[in-house]
Amino acid sequence: LHHGGHFSWTMEAFHLGCPSLRTQLSSSLKPKHTNVAFLKTHKTASTTMQNLLFRFAERNNLTVALPVQACGHQFCYPRTFNAHLVHPHTLPPNVVTSHMRFNRAEMQRLMPNDTIYVTILREPGSMFESLFSYYNQYCQSFKRVPNGSLEAFLDEPWRYYRPDEKDSMYARNTLTFDLGGDKDRPAADVTAYARAFVAETERVFSLVMIAEYFDESLVLLRHLLSWDLEDVLYVKLNMRMSGSKHSLSPGLPFKIRAWNALDARLYDHFNASLWRQLTALGPACVAREVRLLRRAQERLVRGCFGGRLPQLRSAAQIKNKELRPWQPSAKVDIVGYDLPTNTNATWPGSLAHELCLKLIMPEVQYTRVLLRSQSLRYRRSYPLRSPQPQPQQPVRSVLPRHQQVGIQQIHREILPPGPGPASSPTATSRPAGTQSRATRVGLRPSGPQMQTP
Ligand SMILES: Nc1ncnc2c1ncn2[C@@H]1O[C@H](COP(=O)(O)OS(=O)(=O)O)[C@@H](OP(=O)(O)O)[C@H]1O
């Protein structure tokens, strides 16, 4: 571990002569942006992203909008999102990231005006294979297929698929559905609809990440939000064991794209736009940031797992219940991790244990833990609260770097060495008491409606 203290890796890139980073240096000194809406799409590495955002929110004492208990850990998906599905103890939020079917107007009612919208897509072939395997016992369209054969489904999808049936959104154009669109557009209309839907998605989302280029996407995210390297460290979550995966025979990716034509168009468009943004940032600099990220990540993981890389375990093998990922059925093995009991060998203290635990905590458990801690904070702030939920703190869109708490120190120790001190400009928080009534009860007045093409 490196004990040289904090440094700015953007400064390092600057010294290496990355032209695009040179012009961005001033923006990297900006306070961190803290109002973020991440649309958690299905089977796209979104749980890994959600965990990263949960940890960022906790480190910075932000509020994460969580579902009311009746919705479980998702905003009553596949219902279209409505701000009333948000638990009152998690208002007003800085961050939202739980599964939902997107609804722009309701999100704007919930989130501060300067919220940055981000989502993630995955290549349709591997995504559909993952959906087919994961939801095989849930989704009737998949259950009907003899021998659970992906090939059989794709040979005659209309034989098995019913557009209006429960859980049909897992069987066709899932990304389009999650983004609030119409997954069953008639073939004659697909091109025009896809064009308009892509344009609308582009208007709302400042960044559309791509799962295949997860680390490169994180580099863009880090720049967009003026975050540090330590803010985008992660461990891969919600992976299937290799035995639960099915390799696609030649011809299948083509059939999957044809069946999920809207998703395929979304993916192609945003994959191209991701690479345009990476090119604009400078490929050498992106590669360097990715290397630094992976190096820091390895140190973090080794620190948590007693100097080793973690062993992947199926849920049944994980001793700590808090760390067991949810299994969709006995036929699919989802990978998780168990912490060694002596993780503190490298970093002493309970903070290190907490950091490591949260890093690998599955979605359902982390959502529960977060709801509990936010409810506690809410009750402590308002022991004699009025019937309407009140804000616990002014809504912040940016964060002074010095406000980040304890666990940050451990993060600092794992960063690769580099020159230059980090600057910590003061943020411009929105002054308390300047919000409208709607903001004070946690919801914002409706903004312009999303124009669904
Ligand atoms: N960092 C990173 N990069 C690339 N891919 C990753 C990453 N993290 C998770 N994964 C893969 O994402 C799949 C799980 O996606 P989600 O977490 O979105 O699933 S869920 O809808 O919330 O259940 C799941 O894919 P499959 O294993 O193919 O099912 C994970 O392996």
Short mmCIF file of C-alpha atoms and ligand atoms in Angstrom, two decimals:
data_model
loop_
_atom_site.label_atom_id
_atom_site.label_comp_id
_atom_site.label_asym_id
_atom_site.label_seq_id
_atom_site.Cartn_x
_atom_site.Cartn_y
_atom_site.Cartn_z
CA LEU A 1 0.00 0.00 0.00
CA HIS A 2 1.10 3.47 -0.72
CA HIS A 3 1.22 5.75 2.30
CA GLY A 4 2.30 8.89 0.50
CA GLY A 5 -0.93 10.72 1.25
CA HIS A 6 -3.43 12.19 -1.11
CA PHE A 7 -2.58 13.31 -4.63
CA SER A 8 -4.40 14.32 -7.72
CA TRP A 9 -4.22 11.78 -10.51
CA THR A 10 -5.56 14.38 -12.88
CA MET A 11 -2.45 16.38 -12.05
CA GLU A 12 -0.46 13.34 -13.00
CA ALA A 13 -2.20 13.12 -16.35
CA PHE A 14 -1.55 16.83 -16.73
CA HIS A 15 2.18 16.30 -16.21
CA LEU A 16 2.05 13.53 -18.79
CA GLY A 17 0.81 16.09 -21.29
CA CYS A 18 -2.73 14.92 -21.94
CA PRO A 19 -4.08 17.83 -23.94
CA SER A 20 -7.73 17.30 -23.25
CA LEU A 21 -7.06 16.83 -19.55
CA ARG A 22 -4.96 19.99 -19.52
CA THR A 23 -8.04 21.99 -20.46
CA GLN A 24 -10.05 19.98 -17.98
CA LEU A 25 -7.72 20.58 -15.10
CA SER A 26 -9.68 23.55 -13.91
CA SER A 27 -12.88 21.54 -14.05
CA SER A 28 -11.24 18.71 -12.08
CA LEU A 29 -10.63 21.21 -9.30
CA LYS A 30 -14.32 21.91 -9.18
CA PRO A 31 -16.30 20.56 -6.23
CA LYS A 32 -17.82 17.16 -6.80
CA HIS A 33 -21.26 17.03 -8.32
CA THR A 34 -23.57 15.15 -5.99
CA ASN A 35 -27.01 15.15 -7.57
CA VAL A 36 -27.10 12.07 -9.74
CA ALA A 37 -29.92 9.98 -11.17
CA PHE A 38 -28.71 6.63 -12.43
CA LEU A 39 -31.28 4.63 -14.36
CA LYS A 40 -30.57 1.05 -13.32
CA THR A 41 -31.29 -1.02 -16.40
CA HIS A 42 -31.47 -4.83 -16.27
CA LYS A 43 -28.48 -7.14 -16.74
CA THR A 44 -26.11 -4.36 -17.71
CA ALA A 45 -23.63 -4.25 -14.77
CA SER A 46 -26.03 -1.83 -13.12
CA THR A 47 -25.71 -3.45 -9.67
CA THR A 48 -21.99 -2.76 -9.71
CA MET A 49 -22.77 0.87 -10.56
CA GLN A 50 -25.46 1.09 -7.91
CA ASN A 51 -23.07 -0.18 -5.25
CA LEU A 52 -20.52 2.45 -6.27
CA LEU A 53 -23.17 5.18 -5.99
CA PHE A 54 -24.47 3.90 -2.65
CA ARG A 55 -20.92 4.00 -1.25
CA PHE A 56 -20.31 7.49 -2.64
CA ALA A 57 -23.55 8.70 -1.09
CA GLU A 58 -22.71 7.21 2.30
CA ARG A 59 -19.17 8.60 2.34
CA ASN A 60 -20.51 12.03 1.59
CA ASN A 61 -23.54 11.94 3.82
CA LEU A 62 -25.93 12.33 0.88
CA THR A 63 -29.52 11.15 0.70
CA VAL A 64 -30.41 8.27 -1.61
CA ALA A 65 -34.04 7.99 -2.73
CA LEU A 66 -35.19 4.46 -1.86
CA PRO A 67 -38.47 2.68 -2.56
CA VAL A 68 -41.30 2.53 -0.07
CA GLN A 69 -41.29 -0.84 1.68
CA ALA A 70 -44.27 -2.13 -0.30
CA CYS A 71 -42.13 -1.90 -3.44
CA GLY A 72 -39.26 -4.00 -2.08
CA HIS A 73 -35.82 -2.93 -3.30
CA GLN A 74 -37.12 -1.59 -6.63
CA PHE A 75 -39.54 1.26 -7.35
CA CYS A 76 -42.38 -1.21 -7.92
CA TYR A 77 -40.90 -2.17 -11.28
CA PRO A 78 -42.36 -2.73 -13.89
CA ARG A 79 -44.79 0.02 -12.90
CA THR A 80 -43.81 3.34 -14.42
CA PHE A 81 -41.91 5.41 -11.85
CA ASN A 82 -43.88 7.77 -9.69
CA ALA A 83 -42.34 10.04 -7.05
CA HIS A 84 -44.83 8.73 -4.51
CA LEU A 85 -43.06 5.39 -4.58
CA VAL A 86 -40.12 7.01 -2.77
CA HIS A 87 -39.82 6.33 0.94
CA PRO A 88 -40.47 9.60 2.84
CA HIS A 89 -37.40 9.09 5.02
CA THR A 90 -35.26 9.33 1.88
CA LEU A 91 -36.46 12.77 0.78
CA PRO A 92 -35.24 15.08 -0.60
CA PRO A 93 -32.68 12.97 -2.41
CA ASN A 94 -29.32 13.66 -3.99
CA VAL A 95 -29.02 10.26 -5.61
CA VAL A 96 -31.45 7.76 -7.07
CA THR A 97 -30.35 4.43 -8.48
CA SER A 98 -32.82 1.61 -7.73
CA HIS A 99 -34.54 -0.28 -10.55
CA MET A 100 -37.46 1.57 -12.07
CA ARG A 101 -39.24 2.11 -15.33
CA PHE A 102 -38.10 5.62 -16.21
CA ASN A 103 -40.51 8.51 -16.22
CA ARG A 104 -38.85 11.83 -16.90
CA ALA A 105 -41.53 14.14 -15.50
CA GLU A 106 -41.73 12.25 -12.20
CA MET A 107 -37.95 12.10 -11.88
CA GLN A 108 -37.77 15.83 -12.38
CA ARG A 109 -40.37 16.29 -9.68
CA LEU A 110 -38.23 14.23 -7.34
CA MET A 111 -34.69 15.32 -8.13
CA PRO A 112 -32.98 18.73 -7.93
CA ASN A 113 -32.90 20.75 -11.14
CA ASP A 114 -29.18 20.31 -11.68
CA THR A 115 -29.32 16.51 -11.45
CA ILE A 116 -27.09 14.71 -13.91
CA TYR A 117 -28.79 11.73 -15.53
CA VAL A 118 -26.74 8.63 -16.32
CA THR A 119 -27.63 5.14 -17.49
CA ILE A 120 -25.96 2.02 -18.87
CA LEU A 121 -26.57 -0.28 -21.86
CA ARG A 122 -25.15 -3.66 -22.82
CA GLU A 123 -24.56 -5.41 -26.12
CA PRO A 124 -27.90 -7.08 -27.02
CA GLY A 125 -26.51 -10.60 -27.61
CA SER A 126 -24.85 -11.10 -24.24
CA MET A 127 -27.57 -9.12 -22.48
CA PHE A 128 -30.37 -11.27 -23.85
CA GLU A 129 -28.50 -14.45 -23.00
CA SER A 130 -28.17 -13.15 -19.45
CA LEU A 131 -31.88 -12.19 -19.27
CA PHE A 132 -32.94 -15.54 -20.70
CA SER A 133 -30.94 -17.44 -18.13
CA TYR A 134 -31.71 -15.20 -15.12
CA TYR A 135 -35.46 -14.89 -15.64
CA ASN A 136 -36.04 -18.35 -17.02
CA GLN A 137 -38.28 -19.40 -14.15
CA TYR A 138 -40.12 -16.06 -13.88
CA CYS A 139 -40.91 -14.92 -17.35
CA GLN A 140 -43.67 -17.01 -18.95
CA SER A 141 -42.33 -16.30 -22.45
CA PHE A 142 -39.15 -18.10 -21.45
CA LYS A 143 -40.78 -20.76 -19.30
CA ARG A 144 -42.85 -22.04 -22.20
CA VAL A 145 -39.81 -22.86 -24.31
CA PRO A 146 -39.03 -26.60 -24.40
CA ASN A 147 -35.85 -27.50 -22.51
CA GLY A 148 -35.21 -23.83 -21.72
CA SER A 149 -33.58 -23.54 -25.12
CA LEU A 150 -32.53 -20.05 -26.18
CA GLU A 151 -32.19 -21.31 -29.76
CA ALA A 152 -35.78 -22.59 -29.76
CA PHE A 153 -37.06 -19.26 -28.44
CA LEU A 154 -35.21 -17.28 -31.08
CA ASP A 155 -36.35 -19.59 -33.89
CA GLU A 156 -40.00 -18.76 -33.17
CA PRO A 157 -40.24 -15.97 -30.59
CA TRP A 158 -43.90 -15.20 -31.36
CA ARG A 159 -44.80 -18.75 -30.43
CA TYR A 160 -43.72 -18.14 -26.83
CA TYR A 161 -43.94 -14.39 -26.31
CA ARG A 162 -47.09 -12.56 -25.15
CA PRO A 163 -46.54 -8.78 -25.13
CA ASP A 164 -49.06 -8.01 -22.37
CA GLU A 165 -48.20 -10.81 -20.03
CA LYS A 166 -46.57 -10.27 -16.61
CA ASP A 167 -42.78 -10.05 -16.88
CA SER A 168 -42.84 -9.85 -20.69
CA MET A 169 -40.45 -6.88 -20.43
CA TYR A 170 -37.60 -9.32 -19.78
CA ALA A 171 -38.25 -11.05 -23.10
CA ARG A 172 -38.04 -8.20 -25.61
CA ASN A 173 -36.39 -4.77 -25.82
CA THR A 174 -35.80 -4.60 -22.08
CA LEU A 175 -33.58 -1.52 -22.33
CA THR A 176 -36.23 0.39 -24.27
CA PHE A 177 -38.83 -0.62 -21.70
CA ASP A 178 -36.65 0.41 -18.74
CA LEU A 179 -36.04 3.77 -20.39
CA GLY A 180 -39.80 4.29 -20.52
CA GLY A 181 -40.31 3.36 -24.17
CA ASP A 182 -42.60 1.01 -26.08
CA LYS A 183 -40.96 -2.41 -26.39
CA ASP A 184 -43.52 -3.71 -28.91
CA ARG A 185 -43.48 -1.14 -31.67
CA PRO A 186 -44.79 -2.58 -34.96
CA ALA A 187 -42.00 -3.53 -37.38
CA ALA A 188 -43.02 -0.89 -39.94
CA ASP A 189 -42.55 1.82 -37.33
CA VAL A 190 -39.34 0.63 -35.68
CA THR A 191 -36.91 2.85 -37.59
CA ALA A 192 -38.77 6.10 -37.01
CA TYR A 193 -39.56 5.24 -33.40
CA ALA A 194 -35.99 4.23 -32.65
CA ARG A 195 -34.65 7.46 -34.11
CA ALA A 196 -36.97 9.62 -32.02
CA PHE A 197 -36.41 7.52 -28.88
CA VAL A 198 -32.62 7.68 -29.19
CA ALA A 199 -32.85 11.47 -29.59
CA GLU A 200 -35.03 11.77 -26.50
CA THR A 201 -32.71 9.54 -24.47
CA GLU A 202 -29.79 11.68 -25.57
CA ARG A 203 -31.57 14.83 -24.43
CA VAL A 204 -32.15 13.47 -20.93
CA PHE A 205 -29.02 11.46 -20.17
CA SER A 206 -25.69 13.26 -20.03
CA LEU A 207 -23.86 9.95 -20.08
CA VAL A 208 -24.91 6.56 -21.37
CA MET A 209 -22.38 4.03 -20.13
CA ILE A 210 -21.64 0.81 -21.99
CA ALA A 211 -21.17 -2.36 -19.94
CA GLU A 212 -18.51 -3.82 -22.26
CA TYR A 213 -16.42 -0.69 -21.66
CA PHE A 214 -17.28 -0.26 -18.03
CA ASP A 215 -13.96 1.25 -16.93
CA GLU A 216 -13.79 3.62 -19.89
CA SER A 217 -17.35 4.67 -19.07
CA LEU A 218 -16.26 5.34 -15.48
CA VAL A 219 -13.51 7.62 -16.74
CA LEU A 220 -16.17 9.68 -18.53
CA LEU A 221 -18.39 9.61 -15.45
CA ARG A 222 -15.53 10.78 -13.24
CA HIS A 223 -14.90 13.73 -15.51
CA LEU A 224 -18.57 14.56 -15.87
CA LEU A 225 -19.09 14.67 -12.09
CA SER A 226 -15.63 16.02 -11.14
CA TRP A 227 -15.11 12.98 -8.93
CA ASP A 228 -11.83 11.42 -7.82
CA LEU A 229 -10.38 8.07 -8.72
CA GLU A 230 -11.32 6.72 -5.29
CA ASP A 231 -14.97 7.49 -6.02
CA VAL A 232 -15.18 5.08 -8.93
CA LEU A 233 -13.53 1.98 -7.46
CA TYR A 234 -15.69 -1.14 -7.50
CA VAL A 235 -15.87 -4.92 -7.37
CA LYS A 236 -17.95 -6.70 -10.01
CA LEU A 237 -21.29 -7.77 -8.58
CA ASN A 238 -24.16 -9.98 -9.68
CA MET A 239 -22.11 -12.09 -12.08
CA ARG A 240 -23.27 -15.56 -13.03
CA MET A 241 -20.95 -18.49 -12.50
CA SER A 242 -19.45 -19.58 -15.80
CA GLY A 243 -21.46 -22.84 -15.59
CA SER A 244 -24.69 -20.82 -15.73
CA LYS A 245 -23.68 -19.10 -18.97
CA HIS A 246 -24.53 -20.28 -22.44
CA SER A 247 -22.21 -19.47 -25.32
CA LEU A 248 -24.01 -18.10 -28.34
CA SER A 249 -23.79 -20.26 -31.44
CA PRO A 250 -23.10 -18.49 -34.76
CA GLY A 251 -26.21 -16.75 -36.00
CA LEU A 252 -27.78 -16.25 -32.56
CA PRO A 253 -26.45 -12.71 -31.97
CA PHE A 254 -28.05 -11.71 -35.27
CA LYS A 255 -31.41 -13.22 -34.26
CA ILE A 256 -31.21 -11.54 -30.87
CA ARG A 257 -30.59 -8.18 -32.50
CA ALA A 258 -33.51 -8.66 -34.88
CA TRP A 259 -35.86 -9.64 -32.03
CA ASN A 260 -34.64 -6.72 -29.89
CA ALA A 261 -34.35 -4.26 -32.76
CA LEU A 262 -35.03 -1.17 -30.63
CA ASP A 263 -32.42 -2.11 -28.05
CA ALA A 264 -29.93 -2.88 -30.81
CA ARG A 265 -30.37 0.60 -32.23
CA LEU A 266 -30.03 2.22 -28.83
CA TYR A 267 -26.87 0.24 -28.19
CA ASP A 268 -25.29 1.02 -31.55
CA HIS A 269 -25.97 4.71 -31.19
CA PHE A 270 -24.67 5.08 -27.64
CA ASN A 271 -21.71 2.78 -28.16
CA ALA A 272 -20.61 5.04 -31.02
CA SER A 273 -21.21 8.16 -28.94
CA LEU A 274 -19.22 6.71 -26.01
CA TRP A 275 -16.25 6.23 -28.31
CA ARG A 276 -16.58 9.75 -29.69
CA GLN A 277 -16.42 11.08 -26.14
CA LEU A 278 -13.43 8.90 -25.30
CA THR A 279 -11.65 10.06 -28.42
CA ALA A 280 -12.32 13.66 -27.48
CA LEU A 281 -10.77 13.04 -24.05
CA GLY A 282 -7.68 11.53 -25.64
CA PRO A 283 -7.22 7.74 -26.03
CA ALA A 284 -3.80 7.73 -24.31
CA CYS A 285 -5.16 9.59 -21.33
CA VAL A 286 -8.21 7.36 -21.10
CA ALA A 287 -5.96 4.29 -21.21
CA ARG A 288 -3.82 5.76 -18.44
CA GLU A 289 -6.82 6.53 -16.27
CA VAL A 290 -8.13 3.03 -16.81
CA ARG A 291 -4.74 1.60 -15.78
CA LEU A 292 -4.67 3.74 -12.63
CA LEU A 293 -8.21 2.73 -11.82
CA ARG A 294 -7.45 -0.98 -12.17
CA ARG A 295 -4.27 -0.67 -10.12
CA ALA A 296 -6.07 1.15 -7.31
CA GLN A 297 -8.88 -1.36 -7.50
CA GLU A 298 -6.53 -4.28 -7.13
CA ARG A 299 -4.95 -2.69 -4.06
CA LEU A 300 -8.33 -2.07 -2.53
CA VAL A 301 -9.47 -5.63 -3.16
CA ARG A 302 -6.25 -7.16 -1.87
CA GLY A 303 -6.53 -4.94 1.21
CA CYS A 304 -10.00 -6.34 1.85
CA PHE A 305 -9.14 -9.96 1.15
CA GLY A 306 -5.99 -10.34 3.22
CA GLY A 307 -3.56 -9.59 0.38
CA ARG A 308 -5.20 -11.92 -2.15
CA LEU A 309 -7.72 -11.56 -4.92
CA PRO A 310 -11.12 -12.78 -3.71
CA GLN A 311 -12.42 -16.25 -4.41
CA LEU A 312 -15.67 -16.22 -6.32
CA ARG A 313 -18.32 -18.17 -4.42
CA SER A 314 -21.82 -19.25 -5.26
CA ALA A 315 -24.47 -17.87 -2.90
CA ALA A 316 -24.79 -21.18 -1.04
CA GLN A 317 -21.08 -21.13 -0.19
CA ILE A 318 -21.18 -17.68 1.38
CA LYS A 319 -21.28 -17.85 5.18
CA ASN A 320 -22.31 -14.27 5.90
CA LYS A 321 -26.00 -13.90 4.99
CA GLU A 322 -25.52 -10.17 4.44
CA LEU A 323 -23.22 -11.02 1.56
CA ARG A 324 -25.32 -13.67 -0.21
CA PRO A 325 -26.62 -12.44 -3.56
CA TRP A 326 -30.21 -13.14 -4.51
CA GLN A 327 -30.55 -16.23 -6.70
CA PRO A 328 -33.35 -16.18 -9.28
CA SER A 329 -33.63 -19.99 -9.26
CA ALA A 330 -31.73 -23.12 -8.37
CA LYS A 331 -30.65 -23.32 -12.02
CA VAL A 332 -28.64 -20.09 -11.97
CA ASP A 333 -25.60 -19.54 -9.80
CA ILE A 334 -24.86 -15.93 -8.95
CA VAL A 335 -21.38 -15.19 -7.74
CA GLY A 336 -20.67 -13.40 -4.51
CA TYR A 337 -17.85 -12.95 -2.03
CA ASP A 338 -17.16 -13.74 1.60
CA LEU A 339 -14.82 -11.56 3.62
CA PRO A 340 -11.98 -13.36 5.36
CA THR A 341 -12.37 -12.98 9.11
CA ASN A 342 -9.01 -11.25 9.52
CA THR A 343 -9.44 -8.54 6.86
CA ASN A 344 -7.99 -6.00 9.23
CA ALA A 345 -4.48 -7.31 8.75
CA THR A 346 -3.81 -4.52 6.25
CA TRP A 347 -6.04 -1.76 7.51
CA PRO A 348 -6.84 -1.85 11.20
CA GLY A 349 -10.21 -0.82 12.53
CA SER A 350 -13.89 -1.18 11.90
CA LEU A 351 -13.92 1.48 9.19
CA ALA A 352 -11.88 -0.81 6.96
CA HIS A 353 -14.23 -3.68 7.67
CA GLU A 354 -17.18 -1.45 6.84
CA LEU A 355 -15.56 -0.31 3.58
CA CYS A 356 -14.86 -3.89 2.51
CA LEU A 357 -18.29 -5.13 3.52
CA LYS A 358 -20.09 -2.44 1.56
CA LEU A 359 -17.87 -2.96 -1.46
CA ILE A 360 -19.24 -6.49 -1.92
CA MET A 361 -22.69 -6.13 -0.39
CA PRO A 362 -25.45 -7.31 -2.75
CA GLU A 363 -28.20 -4.99 -3.89
CA VAL A 364 -31.07 -6.23 -1.71
CA GLN A 365 -29.10 -6.15 1.54
CA TYR A 366 -27.42 -2.80 0.82
CA THR A 367 -30.79 -1.22 0.03
CA ARG A 368 -32.10 -2.46 3.38
CA VAL A 369 -29.04 -1.25 5.29
CA LEU A 370 -29.24 2.15 3.62
CA LEU A 371 -32.95 2.54 4.32
CA ARG A 372 -32.33 1.69 7.95
CA SER A 373 -29.50 4.21 8.34
CA GLN A 374 -31.37 6.96 6.49
CA SER A 375 -34.51 6.36 8.54
CA LEU A 376 -32.44 6.59 11.70
CA ARG A 377 -30.91 9.87 10.53
CA TYR A 378 -34.37 11.15 9.66
CA ARG A 379 -35.76 10.26 13.08
CA ARG A 380 -32.79 11.78 14.88
CA SER A 381 -33.19 15.02 12.94
CA TYR A 382 -36.91 15.22 13.48
CA PRO A 383 -37.89 13.57 16.74
CA LEU A 384 -41.11 15.61 16.80
CA ARG A 385 -41.62 15.61 13.06
CA SER A 386 -44.72 16.94 11.38
CA PRO A 387 -46.79 14.57 9.20
CA GLN A 388 -45.05 15.81 6.02
CA PRO A 389 -41.45 14.71 5.48
CA GLN A 390 -38.96 17.54 5.89
CA PRO A 391 -35.47 17.81 4.43
CA GLN A 392 -32.62 16.69 6.69
CA GLN A 393 -30.15 18.99 5.00
CA PRO A 394 -30.05 21.51 2.20
CA VAL A 395 -30.02 19.87 -1.20
CA ARG A 396 -26.46 19.88 -2.46
CA SER A 397 -25.42 19.66 -6.03
CA VAL A 398 -21.73 19.92 -5.33
CA LEU A 399 -19.60 18.82 -2.44
CA PRO A 400 -16.59 20.47 -0.84
CA ARG A 401 -13.89 17.82 -0.98
CA HIS A 402 -12.86 18.32 2.65
CA GLN A 403 -16.31 17.27 3.90
CA GLN A 404 -15.79 13.62 3.10
CA VAL A 405 -15.55 11.37 6.08
CA GLY A 406 -13.22 8.77 7.73
CA ILE A 407 -13.26 5.97 5.21
CA GLN A 408 -11.77 8.39 2.69
CA GLN A 409 -8.45 8.03 4.48
CA ILE A 410 -8.36 4.34 3.67
CA HIS A 411 -9.25 5.08 0.08
CA ARG A 412 -6.36 7.50 -0.08
CA GLU A 413 -3.93 4.86 1.03
CA ILE A 414 -4.78 2.60 -1.86
CA LEU A 415 -4.29 5.14 -4.63
CA PRO A 416 -1.26 4.64 -6.86
CA PRO A 417 1.51 7.19 -6.27
CA GLY A 418 1.54 10.45 -8.18
CA PRO A 419 2.59 14.06 -7.85
CA GLY A 420 0.70 17.11 -6.71
CA PRO A 421 -1.69 17.92 -3.90
CA ALA A 422 -5.40 17.68 -4.39
CA SER A 423 -7.13 20.99 -4.25
CA SER A 424 -10.28 21.40 -2.25
CA PRO A 425 -12.32 24.34 -3.38
CA THR A 426 -15.35 25.19 -1.35
CA ALA A 427 -18.68 24.17 -2.75
CA THR A 428 -21.59 26.44 -3.32
CA SER A 429 -24.37 24.62 -1.50
CA ARG A 430 -27.85 25.86 -2.08
CA PRO A 431 -28.61 27.92 1.05
CA ALA A 432 -31.06 26.34 3.47
CA GLY A 433 -34.51 27.79 3.34
CA THR A 434 -34.38 28.83 -0.31
CA GLN A 435 -36.35 25.86 -1.58
CA SER A 436 -39.93 26.02 -2.71
CA ARG A 437 -42.66 24.28 -0.71
CA ALA A 438 -42.60 21.37 -3.10
CA THR A 439 -38.87 21.06 -2.47
CA ARG A 440 -39.32 21.31 1.26
CA VAL A 441 -41.56 18.26 1.29
CA GLY A 442 -39.07 16.50 -0.90
CA LEU A 443 -40.74 16.71 -4.31
CA ARG A 444 -40.20 19.29 -6.96
CA PRO A 445 -42.79 20.95 -9.18
CA SER A 446 -43.27 19.03 -12.44
CA GLY A 447 -40.86 19.94 -15.21
CA PRO A 448 -41.54 19.53 -18.91
CA GLN A 449 -43.09 16.17 -19.75
CA MET A 450 -40.99 13.55 -21.49
CA GLN A 451 -42.12 13.42 -25.07
CA THR A 452 -42.47 9.75 -25.74
CA PRO A 453 -42.20 9.46 -29.47
N1 LIG B 1 -18.00 -4.14 -14.11
C1 LIG B 1 -18.68 -4.93 -14.92
N2 LIG B 1 -18.42 -4.95 -16.24
C2 LIG B 1 -19.10 -5.73 -17.08
N3 LIG B 1 -20.11 -6.57 -16.68
C3 LIG B 1 -20.41 -6.59 -15.38
C4 LIG B 1 -19.72 -5.78 -14.43
N4 LIG B 1 -20.28 -6.01 -13.23
C5 LIG B 1 -21.26 -6.92 -13.40
N5 LIG B 1 -21.34 -7.26 -14.69
C6 LIG B 1 -22.30 -8.20 -15.32
O1 LIG B 1 -23.58 -7.57 -15.34
C7 LIG B 1 -24.62 -8.54 -15.23
C8 LIG B 1 -25.52 -8.20 -14.07
O2 LIG B 1 -26.18 -7.02 -14.39
P1 LIG B 1 -27.09 -6.23 -13.38
O3 LIG B 1 -26.40 -6.06 -12.11
O4 LIG B 1 -27.51 -4.99 -14.10
O5 LIG B 1 -28.33 -7.22 -13.21
S1 LIG B 1 -29.73 -6.94 -12.51
O6 LIG B 1 -30.69 -6.58 -13.54
O7 LIG B 1 -29.60 -5.89 -11.52
O8 LIG B 1 -30.10 -8.24 -11.89
C9 LIG B 1 -23.92 -9.87 -15.05
O9 LIG B 1 -23.85 -10.46 -16.34
P2 LIG B 1 -24.02 -12.04 -16.55
O10 LIG B 1 -22.95 -12.67 -15.70
O11 LIG B 1 -23.78 -12.23 -18.02
O12 LIG B 1 -25.39 -12.39 -16.11
C10 LIG B 1 -22.54 -9.46 -14.55
O13 LIG B 1 -21.56 -10.42 -14.84
#
